[in-house]
Amino acid sequence: MEARKKRIFSGIQPSGDLTLGSYMGAIRNWVALQDEYDCLYCIVDMHAITVRQVPADLRRRTLEQLAQYIACGLDPQKNIMFIQSHVPQHAELSWVLGCYTQFGELSRMTQFKDKAQKHADNITAGLFTYPVLMAADILLYQADLVPVGQDQKQHVELCRDIAGRFNGVYSDTFTLPEPYIPKMGARIMSLGNPANKMSKSDPDGCVFMMDEPEVIARKFKRAVTDCDTAVRYDMENKPGVSNLLTIYCAATGKDLAAAEAEFAGRGYGDFKAAVGEAVIEQMRPIREEARRLLGDKAYLEGVYREGAQRAQALAERTLRKVYKKVGFVAR
Ligand code: TYM
């Protein structure tokens, strides 16, 4: 019998348009891994409502995100691509796992602390228990690997802890997942303020995958650097330039030394224009293909319907095991 391929699960919230950060930190790796692994790539709309969304926008962005996944090169034949809320087992497992997660553990999550500060007037229980739902996403499919950016590492580690604890109480039930974090691009910083992560909630410092070329060029032109002139990687003293070098390398596949040599003796103006150009060329085919796919709603509907069916079959197997182990009477 052929050994089972290792499995991958990852997802992105449709809480805003997809950014260069999510592309470089996550999606690029998803594409690279799709041949070697059995992959599930999800649009985590249930996570998105942990902060308030405009319903029509959420619906639109969910579909756009699917089109963008495909446009990035993810093949719906090879991968299971689906919308989280279409597979009710995520919410069901999340409830059970929440009963094996400590209040203290969730209180220590840095993303919760950040978001609670940003949305101080709306700190919901959902925002607090968000990492439990994320653990359910991963554990339902017995994923071995979770390709994410640096900021999600803590959540994947918590997921491992929850899984280990459950396995310890009830015997082996869940595969313990490993985070898979890229060497280059794991943490893309804001172009306007390189001390902060590039994020959809800061549109000025953020490049969106669907931005027009002129918009991308303008954002890079305005990127914050420093008052030195050397294009050199030094995250501590030259965070703006270092971030641009990272983006350049992630977009072109060059290594840091080659990029530094290329821009030796050239000014920041030239350098920023070249980084912008590299990103424009990387995003151009993706944006055009996503646009084309968005014109074919029937196709997209077929992809997410089939994805949900295939995902449910896998998810139900795990959920049934879990319900039995904790002592629920079989339905
Ligand atoms: P989200 O939607 O905030 O981000 C999606 C993915 O993009 C990565 N990312 C970045 N990488 C590098 N630089 C950046 N500036 C940057 N911004 C975002 C994130 O690390 C992430 O990989 N909780 C998750 C979604 C999720 C999930 C899951 C992920 C829900 N369930 C199960 C993996 C497995 C989140 O909010 O990601």
XYZ file of C-alpha atoms and ligand atoms in Angstrom:
368
model
C 0.000 0.000 0.000
C 1.237 3.492 -0.814
C 2.107 5.491 2.290
C -0.203 8.437 2.900
C 1.275 11.723 1.724
C 1.851 14.168 4.539
C -0.980 16.594 4.991
C -1.070 20.372 5.031
C -3.726 22.747 6.292
C -3.650 26.513 6.117
C -6.063 29.407 5.844
C -6.419 33.150 5.532
C -9.155 35.385 6.884
C -11.264 37.256 4.337
C -11.297 40.193 6.726
C -9.629 42.438 4.131
C -8.109 42.188 0.681
C -5.151 39.835 0.380
C -1.819 41.539 0.997
C 1.724 41.116 -0.191
C 2.457 39.944 3.368
C 0.045 37.020 3.182
C 1.368 36.159 -0.275
C 5.024 36.134 0.759
C 4.476 34.683 4.222
C 1.992 31.984 3.281
C 0.497 31.533 -0.196
C 3.826 31.337 -2.004
C 4.682 28.308 0.104
C 1.261 26.774 -0.391
C 1.878 26.763 -4.123
C 5.358 25.295 -3.677
C 4.069 22.491 -1.452
C 0.988 21.412 -3.386
C 2.688 18.645 -5.374
C 4.452 17.031 -2.479
C 1.630 17.082 0.092
C -2.093 16.521 0.435
C -3.244 20.063 1.001
C -6.336 21.786 2.313
C -6.501 25.535 1.768
C -9.311 27.302 3.507
C -10.950 30.708 3.567
C -11.571 31.192 7.262
C -14.690 33.340 7.267
C -15.629 32.293 10.813
C -12.367 33.768 12.057
C -13.122 36.980 10.184
C -16.223 37.749 12.262
C -14.156 37.952 15.459
C -14.035 41.632 14.538
C -17.056 43.383 13.034
C -17.477 42.965 9.252
C -19.827 44.521 6.703
C -21.785 41.434 5.540
C -21.810 42.281 1.820
C -18.073 42.994 1.870
C -17.318 39.757 3.677
C -19.277 37.783 1.090
C -17.552 39.539 -1.821
C -14.068 39.154 -0.348
C -14.617 35.463 0.366
C -15.221 34.783 -3.320
C -12.401 37.101 -4.378
C -10.056 35.277 -2.075
C -10.917 31.955 -3.669
C -10.286 33.431 -7.124
C -6.957 34.785 -5.889
C -5.900 31.448 -4.403
C -6.454 29.843 -7.794
C -4.809 32.737 -9.635
C -1.705 32.321 -7.460
C -1.357 28.830 -8.884
C -3.244 26.644 -6.415
C -4.914 23.889 -8.366
C -8.435 22.971 -7.163
C -7.953 19.479 -8.587
C -4.876 18.840 -6.471
C -5.927 20.676 -3.311
C -9.079 20.797 -1.267
C -10.142 24.445 -1.350
C -13.130 25.458 0.702
C -14.893 27.963 2.905
C -14.667 27.300 6.643
C -18.341 27.981 7.462
C -19.378 25.320 4.909
C -17.901 22.578 7.074
C -19.764 22.611 10.417
C -17.274 20.204 11.996
C -14.901 23.153 12.561
C -17.300 24.770 15.022
C -18.150 21.424 16.602
C -14.544 20.429 17.269
C -13.752 23.941 18.410
C -16.263 23.590 21.246
C -14.703 20.364 22.453
C -11.131 21.695 22.231
C -12.141 24.812 24.135
C -12.826 22.531 27.078
C -9.180 21.404 26.955
C -7.658 24.874 26.676
C -6.735 27.035 29.629
C -7.914 30.588 30.064
C -4.310 31.498 30.931
C -2.977 30.057 27.669
C -5.368 32.134 25.606
C -4.587 35.246 27.645
C -0.937 34.962 26.653
C -1.574 35.043 22.894
C 0.131 38.172 21.555
C -2.328 38.530 18.673
C -5.224 38.601 21.135
C -3.475 41.252 23.211
C -2.827 43.380 20.088
C -6.315 43.033 18.693
C -7.971 43.603 22.048
C -6.078 46.887 22.219
C -7.111 47.864 18.697
C -10.768 46.934 19.189
C -11.047 47.956 22.820
C -14.786 48.651 22.476
C -15.536 45.155 21.150
C -13.421 42.489 22.863
C -15.632 39.477 22.265
C -15.380 35.921 23.530
C -14.851 34.966 19.868
C -11.723 37.106 19.648
C -10.447 35.434 22.798
C -11.150 31.840 21.729
C -10.049 32.403 18.123
C -6.906 30.219 18.520
C -9.113 27.309 19.611
C -11.046 27.499 16.341
C -7.716 27.635 14.531
C -6.596 24.505 16.397
C -9.815 22.789 15.327
C -9.132 23.752 11.683
C -5.750 22.079 11.803
C -6.529 19.045 13.960
C -9.715 18.038 12.130
C -7.586 17.080 9.132
C -4.676 15.549 11.057
C -2.372 18.058 9.377
C 1.371 17.446 9.676
C 2.428 20.876 8.480
C 0.953 24.373 8.675
C 2.567 26.888 6.298
C 2.131 30.339 7.852
C 3.981 33.598 8.470
C 5.891 34.270 11.677
C 2.907 35.909 13.421
C 0.922 32.647 13.459
C 3.668 30.505 15.001
C 2.394 31.004 18.539
C -1.088 29.817 17.527
C 0.279 26.666 15.891
C 2.299 25.961 19.031
C -0.816 26.331 21.160
C -2.569 23.937 18.777
C 0.184 21.386 19.417
C -0.204 21.831 23.161
C -3.959 21.294 23.003
C -3.530 18.230 20.782
C -0.850 16.774 23.035
C -3.019 17.287 26.083
C -6.046 15.639 24.487
C -3.913 12.711 23.280
C -2.502 12.367 26.790
C -5.949 12.096 28.350
C -7.642 9.867 25.749
C -4.811 8.093 23.813
C -3.572 9.115 20.381
C -6.229 11.046 18.521
C -4.567 13.989 16.806
C -1.421 14.397 14.691
C 0.825 17.054 16.222
C 1.324 19.736 13.547
C 4.502 21.702 12.841
C 4.535 25.311 11.678
C 6.262 25.783 8.306
C 7.694 29.287 8.093
C 9.549 30.655 5.068
C 13.194 31.731 5.379
C 12.550 34.834 3.308
C 9.311 36.792 3.777
C 8.051 35.321 7.066
C 7.441 38.813 8.380
C 6.913 41.573 5.842
C 6.795 44.963 7.522
C 4.671 48.018 6.755
C 6.161 50.270 4.063
C 5.093 53.342 6.030
C 6.264 52.160 9.424
C 8.765 49.300 9.275
C 8.407 48.701 13.016
C 4.934 47.249 12.361
C 3.889 44.170 10.436
C 2.360 44.856 7.016
C -1.322 44.438 7.667
C -4.621 45.009 5.916
C -5.698 47.312 8.724
C -2.985 49.831 7.719
C -3.777 50.523 4.036
C -1.003 53.110 3.567
C 1.875 50.843 4.453
C 0.240 47.833 2.860
C 0.430 46.540 -0.711
C -2.658 44.606 -1.770
C -2.345 41.856 -4.324
C -5.055 43.425 -6.446
C -3.518 46.934 -6.404
C -2.984 48.442 -9.856
C 0.678 48.759 -10.969
C 0.640 52.572 -10.548
C -0.605 52.192 -6.989
C 2.089 49.638 -6.158
C 4.773 51.861 -7.711
C 3.569 54.847 -5.677
C 3.518 52.898 -2.410
C 7.110 51.744 -2.905
C 8.248 55.212 -3.941
C 6.924 56.537 -0.636
C 8.351 53.676 1.449
C 10.182 54.845 4.568
C 13.960 54.219 4.524
C 16.633 56.054 6.579
C 19.089 58.915 6.195
C 21.989 56.674 5.273
C 22.544 55.794 1.585
C 23.706 52.168 1.645
C 21.413 49.359 0.512
C 22.419 46.887 3.185
C 20.488 44.342 5.252
C 20.463 45.343 8.929
C 17.043 44.839 10.468
C 17.947 46.612 13.680
C 19.470 49.830 12.334
C 17.957 49.917 8.835
C 14.530 48.305 9.166
C 12.964 50.056 6.141
C 15.760 49.152 3.732
C 16.005 45.635 5.144
C 12.298 45.104 4.632
C 12.554 46.290 1.034
C 15.498 43.942 0.457
C 13.453 41.062 1.853
C 10.557 41.889 -0.453
C 12.912 42.187 -3.413
C 14.488 38.802 -2.704
C 11.136 37.125 -2.113
C 9.812 38.557 -5.378
C 12.845 37.733 -7.529
C 14.255 34.619 -5.868
C 17.654 36.330 -5.473
C 19.593 36.038 -2.229
C 20.460 38.980 0.009
C 24.123 39.186 -0.985
C 23.245 39.310 -4.682
C 20.609 41.988 -4.069
C 22.982 44.120 -1.987
C 25.645 43.863 -4.709
C 23.124 44.811 -7.386
C 22.265 48.072 -5.622
C 25.753 48.970 -4.348
C 26.453 52.611 -5.101
C 22.930 53.283 -6.398
C 20.589 55.624 -4.547
C 17.470 54.719 -2.599
C 15.287 56.186 -5.366
C 16.547 53.628 -7.856
C 16.366 50.857 -5.317
C 12.757 51.561 -4.288
C 11.671 51.780 -7.928
C 13.296 48.405 -8.653
C 11.580 46.731 -5.688
C 8.233 48.171 -6.809
C 8.831 46.913 -10.334
C 9.694 43.397 -9.111
C 6.476 43.254 -7.092
C 4.388 44.634 -9.971
C 5.721 41.926 -12.266
C 5.108 39.208 -9.693
C 1.533 40.345 -9.048
C 0.506 41.204 -12.615
C -0.407 37.695 -13.863
C -2.103 36.898 -10.547
C -4.280 39.991 -10.650
C -5.244 39.437 -14.270
C -6.112 35.785 -13.728
C -8.099 36.562 -10.561
C -10.120 39.139 -12.487
C -10.858 36.612 -15.197
C -11.928 33.971 -12.672
C -14.222 36.402 -10.888
C -16.175 36.663 -14.111
C -16.966 32.951 -13.847
C -19.046 32.646 -10.675
C -20.352 29.205 -11.634
C -16.829 27.827 -11.771
C -15.915 29.288 -8.378
C -19.115 27.914 -6.888
C -18.240 24.472 -8.215
C -14.797 24.668 -6.621
C -15.982 25.632 -3.138
C -18.911 23.198 -3.179
C -16.728 20.270 -4.097
C -14.060 21.430 -1.656
C -16.562 21.494 1.205
C -17.767 17.989 0.400
C -14.290 16.527 0.340
C -13.299 18.406 3.490
C -16.412 17.249 5.345
C -15.705 13.612 4.666
C -12.255 13.935 6.278
C -13.440 16.174 9.100
C -16.291 13.883 10.075
C -13.901 10.972 10.628
C -11.907 12.919 13.201
C -14.944 14.440 14.856
C -16.616 11.038 15.302
C -13.489 9.696 16.998
C -13.325 12.699 19.298
C -17.006 12.520 20.298
C -16.600 8.862 21.130
C -13.478 9.434 23.198
C -14.981 12.174 25.317
C -18.026 10.017 26.055
C -20.840 11.337 23.845
C -23.530 8.755 22.928
C -23.300 7.904 19.212
C -25.950 9.651 17.082
P -4.171 36.023 8.564
O -5.421 35.989 7.788
O -3.922 37.184 9.459
O -2.901 35.934 7.622
C -2.819 34.953 6.621
C -1.419 34.396 6.461
O -0.516 35.403 6.028
C 0.555 35.533 6.924
N 0.868 36.963 7.023
C 2.088 37.460 6.871
N 3.270 36.886 6.590
C 4.353 37.685 6.481
N 4.303 39.029 6.640
C 3.151 39.658 6.911
N 3.113 40.975 7.046
C 1.960 38.864 7.035
N 0.654 39.153 7.287
C 0.008 37.966 7.268
C 0.035 34.982 8.237
O 1.077 34.533 9.057
C -0.845 33.862 7.773
O -0.084 32.715 7.489
N -5.277 32.827 12.217
C -4.848 32.931 10.853
C -5.767 32.241 9.881
C -6.047 30.824 10.209
C -5.169 29.723 10.014
C -5.889 28.576 10.459
C -3.881 29.599 9.534
C -7.177 30.325 10.735
N -7.104 28.967 10.878
C -5.310 27.296 10.431
C -3.307 28.327 9.504
C -4.018 27.208 9.940
C -4.770 34.394 10.481
O -5.406 35.232 11.068
O -4.023 34.679 9.385
